[in-house]
Amino acid sequence: MTGSDIPSSFRLAYVPGVTPTKWVRVWHERLPHTSLELVQASAAEAPGLLAGGGADAGLVRLPVDRGVLSAIPLYTETTVVVIPKDHVATAAEEVSLAELSDEIVLHPLDDLLDWETLPGRPAVERPATTADAIELVAAGVGVLLVPQSLARLHHRKDLTYRPVPEAPESRVALSWPEAEVTPDLVEEFIGIVRGRTVNSTRGRAATPPRPAKDKAKDKAKAKRGGAGGGSGARQKPAAGRKPQGGARSGGQSGKRGKPRGR
């Protein structure tokens, strides 16, 4: 991909809890002349944003419609329960679903977890968002199960969280609109998130190797340049010829002989 072929910008969508910072930094190092625009979207909105062309690629939560979007799973998040700091569950390193059976477990409308059966007791009304549910936990109304990144995103000094190994988990993926040929900049970003080196043959086209005949021409030029004496390298004397630097005039060597007897 030549410089003129590279689009001027790349739009990357990302959902709450996902932190693209390290990948964005690598992007700027490798493609300093192609700007990367971050587009924040909710987990529910991100797939539609990609399908509608609102972003070139996105860091989204699975599942997505594989008939419309391509996706590469990146990692799976631990699910945690968000609780007040004085909650009895803070005494343990992790919490089981059975231990939440008597708790009011808040289930916001933007919940990201695929529950077969909700644990605990349901609240009278479902909070509209995860942020609203966090406020209710702080007020002592109930507890909340979310991916760990969202617990960190909504961190409060009066709340903490503990892992819940039995709970469903959320998977994060890199996704982009389905196409016969993946766009070059999408391939670039795929290479970055997968840790490919800058010289990888995947993604941006690597610099092709120089033909052998060009290398031979360069060697010949180097030899001609050396024969002309233009370089600063020291020339090796021809066979049979002594160095001239240490000889005395008259053809005698620099070594003094014995004085003649008188």
Short mmCIF file of C-alpha atoms in Angstrom, two decimals:
data_model
loop_
_atom_site.label_atom_id
_atom_site.label_comp_id
_atom_site.label_asym_id
_atom_site.label_seq_id
_atom_site.Cartn_x
_atom_site.Cartn_y
_atom_site.Cartn_z
CA MET A 1 0.00 0.00 0.00
CA THR A 2 1.63 3.23 -1.15
CA GLY A 3 1.38 6.55 0.63
CA SER A 4 -1.23 7.82 -1.85
CA ASP A 5 -3.39 4.72 -1.26
CA ILE A 6 -3.67 5.20 2.52
CA PRO A 7 -6.93 6.90 3.62
CA SER A 8 -6.47 10.04 5.67
CA SER A 9 -8.24 8.66 8.75
CA PHE A 10 -9.47 5.51 10.45
CA ARG A 11 -12.56 5.46 12.69
CA LEU A 12 -12.49 3.04 15.61
CA ALA A 13 -15.61 2.50 17.70
CA TYR A 14 -15.32 1.21 21.26
CA VAL A 15 -17.78 0.30 23.97
CA PRO A 16 -17.74 1.23 27.68
CA GLY A 17 -15.20 -0.75 29.68
CA VAL A 18 -12.89 -1.35 26.73
CA THR A 19 -9.63 0.60 26.78
CA PRO A 20 -8.01 0.94 23.32
CA THR A 21 -5.16 3.18 24.52
CA LYS A 22 -2.22 0.81 23.95
CA TRP A 23 -3.38 -0.11 20.44
CA VAL A 24 -3.98 3.54 19.54
CA ARG A 25 -0.43 4.36 20.64
CA VAL A 26 1.03 1.67 18.37
CA TRP A 27 -1.15 2.93 15.51
CA HIS A 28 0.29 6.44 15.80
CA GLU A 29 3.83 5.02 15.84
CA ARG A 30 3.28 2.94 12.71
CA LEU A 31 0.95 5.23 10.73
CA PRO A 32 1.80 8.77 11.83
CA HIS A 33 0.17 10.30 8.74
CA THR A 34 -3.15 8.47 9.13
CA SER A 35 -5.22 9.81 11.99
CA LEU A 36 -7.26 7.48 14.20
CA GLU A 37 -10.63 8.81 15.35
CA LEU A 38 -12.20 7.16 18.40
CA VAL A 39 -15.99 6.82 18.34
CA GLN A 40 -17.64 5.86 21.64
CA ALA A 41 -20.84 3.82 21.45
CA SER A 42 -22.91 1.75 23.84
CA ALA A 43 -22.63 -2.02 23.62
CA ALA A 44 -26.11 -2.16 22.07
CA GLU A 45 -25.43 0.59 19.51
CA ALA A 46 -21.94 -0.46 18.35
CA PRO A 47 -22.95 -3.26 15.92
CA GLY A 48 -25.45 -1.00 14.14
CA LEU A 49 -22.88 1.78 13.99
CA LEU A 50 -20.42 -0.53 12.21
CA ALA A 51 -23.03 -1.99 9.86
CA GLY A 52 -24.15 1.52 8.90
CA GLY A 53 -20.64 2.72 8.09
CA GLY A 54 -20.32 4.97 11.14
CA ALA A 55 -16.93 3.43 11.94
CA ASP A 56 -14.36 1.35 10.06
CA ALA A 57 -13.91 -1.15 12.90
CA GLY A 58 -14.90 -1.46 16.52
CA LEU A 59 -14.04 -3.03 19.85
CA VAL A 60 -17.40 -4.55 20.72
CA ARG A 61 -19.01 -7.15 22.94
CA LEU A 62 -20.11 -10.45 21.49
CA PRO A 63 -22.35 -11.72 20.11
CA VAL A 64 -22.71 -9.82 16.81
CA ASP A 65 -24.52 -10.79 13.62
CA ARG A 66 -21.83 -12.73 11.70
CA GLY A 67 -23.83 -12.36 8.49
CA VAL A 68 -23.24 -8.61 8.64
CA LEU A 69 -20.06 -8.20 10.68
CA SER A 70 -16.74 -10.03 10.84
CA ALA A 71 -15.28 -10.47 14.32
CA ILE A 72 -12.11 -11.68 16.00
CA PRO A 73 -12.57 -12.51 19.72
CA LEU A 74 -9.86 -10.82 21.79
CA TYR A 75 -10.49 -11.72 25.43
CA THR A 76 -13.09 -12.80 27.98
CA GLU A 77 -13.84 -10.69 31.03
CA THR A 78 -14.35 -11.90 34.58
CA THR A 79 -17.82 -11.18 35.98
CA VAL A 80 -17.91 -9.51 39.40
CA VAL A 81 -20.56 -8.50 41.91
CA VAL A 82 -20.52 -4.83 42.92
CA ILE A 83 -21.31 -4.43 46.63
CA PRO A 84 -20.97 -1.81 49.39
CA LYS A 85 -17.63 -1.88 51.19
CA ASP A 86 -19.32 -2.92 54.43
CA HIS A 87 -21.13 -5.88 52.82
CA VAL A 88 -20.57 -9.28 54.44
CA ALA A 89 -19.37 -10.71 51.10
CA THR A 90 -16.23 -8.57 51.23
CA ALA A 91 -14.77 -11.08 53.70
CA ALA A 92 -14.37 -13.61 50.86
CA GLU A 93 -12.05 -13.49 47.82
CA GLU A 94 -14.89 -14.58 45.51
CA VAL A 95 -18.65 -15.03 45.73
CA SER A 96 -20.89 -17.87 44.52
CA LEU A 97 -24.31 -17.37 42.97
CA ALA A 98 -25.85 -19.31 45.87
CA GLU A 99 -24.54 -16.69 48.29
CA LEU A 100 -26.53 -14.06 46.40
CA SER A 101 -29.83 -15.93 46.66
CA ASP A 102 -31.22 -13.62 49.36
CA GLU A 103 -29.91 -10.43 47.74
CA ILE A 104 -31.83 -8.07 45.49
CA VAL A 105 -29.81 -8.41 42.27
CA LEU A 106 -30.26 -5.40 40.01
CA HIS A 107 -30.76 -6.15 36.31
CA PRO A 108 -30.33 -2.95 34.25
CA LEU A 109 -31.84 -2.68 30.78
CA ASP A 110 -28.34 -2.45 29.25
CA ASP A 111 -27.15 -5.63 31.01
CA LEU A 112 -24.35 -7.37 29.06
CA LEU A 113 -24.57 -10.85 30.56
CA ASP A 114 -26.50 -13.71 28.98
CA TRP A 115 -28.45 -15.08 31.93
CA GLU A 116 -30.46 -18.29 31.73
CA THR A 117 -31.79 -17.69 35.24
CA LEU A 118 -31.22 -14.48 37.13
CA PRO A 119 -29.71 -15.00 40.58
CA GLY A 120 -31.14 -13.56 43.78
CA ARG A 121 -34.38 -11.64 44.09
CA PRO A 122 -35.52 -9.21 41.38
CA ALA A 123 -35.89 -5.51 42.06
CA VAL A 124 -39.32 -3.87 41.80
CA GLU A 125 -38.14 -1.98 38.72
CA ARG A 126 -35.19 -2.51 36.38
CA PRO A 127 -32.72 0.39 36.28
CA ALA A 128 -32.36 2.01 32.87
CA THR A 129 -28.56 1.83 32.77
CA THR A 130 -25.61 0.27 34.54
CA ALA A 131 -24.70 3.71 35.88
CA ASP A 132 -28.15 3.98 37.46
CA ALA A 133 -27.76 0.52 38.99
CA ILE A 134 -24.41 1.51 40.53
CA GLU A 135 -26.15 4.43 42.25
CA LEU A 136 -28.73 2.04 43.69
CA VAL A 137 -26.00 -0.27 45.00
CA ALA A 138 -24.41 2.71 46.73
CA ALA A 139 -27.81 3.51 48.27
CA GLY A 140 -28.05 0.00 49.67
CA VAL A 141 -30.93 -1.11 47.42
CA GLY A 142 -29.22 -4.22 46.02
CA VAL A 143 -26.13 -5.66 44.33
CA LEU A 144 -25.07 -5.73 40.67
CA LEU A 145 -23.23 -8.26 38.48
CA VAL A 146 -21.18 -6.79 35.62
CA PRO A 147 -17.98 -7.40 33.65
CA GLN A 148 -14.99 -6.35 35.75
CA SER A 149 -14.07 -3.48 33.40
CA LEU A 150 -17.44 -1.85 34.04
CA ALA A 151 -17.00 -2.17 37.80
CA ARG A 152 -13.72 -0.30 37.38
CA LEU A 153 -15.27 2.26 35.05
CA HIS A 154 -17.97 3.10 37.61
CA HIS A 155 -15.64 2.94 40.61
CA ARG A 156 -16.77 4.67 43.80
CA LYS A 157 -14.97 4.95 47.12
CA ASP A 158 -17.91 3.42 48.98
CA LEU A 159 -18.18 0.37 46.71
CA THR A 160 -16.02 -2.64 45.92
CA TYR A 161 -16.43 -5.88 43.96
CA ARG A 162 -15.66 -9.60 44.10
CA PRO A 163 -15.36 -12.20 41.30
CA VAL A 164 -18.30 -14.54 40.69
CA PRO A 165 -16.82 -17.56 38.84
CA GLU A 166 -20.18 -19.22 38.10
CA ALA A 167 -21.71 -16.18 36.39
CA PRO A 168 -21.90 -15.76 32.59
CA GLU A 169 -18.97 -13.87 31.09
CA SER A 170 -18.66 -11.12 28.50
CA ARG A 171 -16.35 -11.49 25.48
CA VAL A 172 -14.73 -8.53 23.73
CA ALA A 173 -13.96 -8.70 20.00
CA LEU A 174 -12.58 -6.60 17.17
CA SER A 175 -15.33 -6.31 14.56
CA TRP A 176 -15.77 -4.67 11.15
CA PRO A 177 -18.32 -4.77 8.28
CA GLU A 178 -18.27 -8.05 6.36
CA ALA A 179 -16.58 -7.71 2.94
CA GLU A 180 -14.96 -9.95 0.34
CA VAL A 181 -11.66 -8.13 0.86
CA THR A 182 -10.77 -6.73 4.27
CA PRO A 183 -9.76 -3.03 3.95
CA ASP A 184 -6.04 -2.32 4.33
CA LEU A 185 -6.42 -0.15 7.43
CA VAL A 186 -8.58 -2.77 9.12
CA GLU A 187 -5.82 -5.31 8.39
CA GLU A 188 -3.37 -2.86 9.94
CA PHE A 189 -5.41 -2.67 13.13
CA ILE A 190 -5.90 -6.44 13.22
CA GLY A 191 -2.12 -6.78 13.10
CA ILE A 192 -1.71 -4.32 15.96
CA VAL A 193 -4.17 -6.02 18.31
CA ARG A 194 -2.66 -9.40 17.48
CA GLY A 195 0.85 -8.18 18.20
CA ARG A 196 2.26 -8.49 14.69
CA THR A 197 5.53 -6.70 14.02
CA VAL A 198 5.73 -3.75 11.64
CA ASN A 199 7.47 -5.96 9.03
CA SER A 200 4.80 -8.66 9.06
CA THR A 201 3.60 -9.74 5.62
CA ARG A 202 0.00 -9.50 6.88
CA GLY A 203 -1.71 -6.14 6.96
CA ARG A 204 0.17 -3.39 5.14
CA ALA A 205 2.24 -4.68 2.24
CA ALA A 206 5.82 -5.25 3.25
CA THR A 207 8.67 -3.66 1.29
CA PRO A 208 9.59 -6.15 -1.48
CA PRO A 209 13.16 -7.52 -1.50
CA ARG A 210 15.58 -5.90 -3.93
CA PRO A 211 16.39 -7.92 -7.06
CA ALA A 212 19.75 -9.72 -7.06
CA LYS A 213 20.93 -7.79 -10.15
CA ASP A 214 20.46 -4.48 -8.29
CA LYS A 215 22.57 -5.77 -5.41
CA ALA A 216 25.28 -6.84 -7.90
CA LYS A 217 25.29 -3.35 -9.44
CA ASP A 218 25.76 -1.79 -6.00
CA LYS A 219 28.72 -4.06 -5.28
CA ALA A 220 30.32 -3.15 -8.60
CA LYS A 221 29.87 0.56 -7.86
CA ALA A 222 31.46 0.11 -4.46
CA LYS A 223 34.50 -1.59 -6.00
CA ARG A 224 34.94 1.16 -8.61
CA GLY A 225 34.65 3.80 -5.91
CA GLY A 226 37.34 2.08 -3.85
CA ALA A 227 39.75 1.81 -6.82
CA GLY A 228 39.53 5.56 -7.41
CA GLY A 229 40.91 6.33 -3.97
CA GLY A 230 37.97 8.54 -3.16
CA SER A 231 37.12 6.72 0.04
CA GLY A 232 38.87 7.18 3.33
CA ALA A 233 39.78 3.48 3.54
CA ARG A 234 43.46 2.53 3.53
CA GLN A 235 44.66 0.87 0.30
CA LYS A 236 46.50 -2.43 0.52
CA PRO A 237 49.89 -2.25 -1.28
CA ALA A 238 50.35 -4.37 -4.38
CA ALA A 239 52.20 -7.66 -4.04
CA GLY A 240 55.97 -7.28 -4.02
CA ARG A 241 55.87 -3.58 -3.21
CA LYS A 242 57.00 -2.27 0.17
CA PRO A 243 55.20 0.49 1.98
CA GLN A 244 56.75 3.88 1.23
CA GLY A 245 56.03 5.68 4.44
CA GLY A 246 59.05 4.41 6.43
CA ALA A 247 61.78 4.31 3.66
CA ARG A 248 64.66 6.79 3.62
CA SER A 249 65.68 8.64 0.48
CA GLY A 250 68.18 6.88 -1.72
CA GLY A 251 66.30 3.62 -1.54
CA GLN A 252 67.84 2.60 1.79
CA SER A 253 65.59 1.09 4.41
CA GLY A 254 64.84 2.94 7.59
CA LYS A 255 67.12 0.61 9.59
CA ARG A 256 70.66 1.95 10.37
CA GLY A 257 73.54 -0.32 9.42
CA LYS A 258 76.81 -0.78 11.29
CA PRO A 259 79.46 1.95 10.72
CA ARG A 260 82.27 1.03 8.36
CA GLY A 261 85.63 0.29 9.83
CA ARG A 262 88.26 2.89 9.18
#
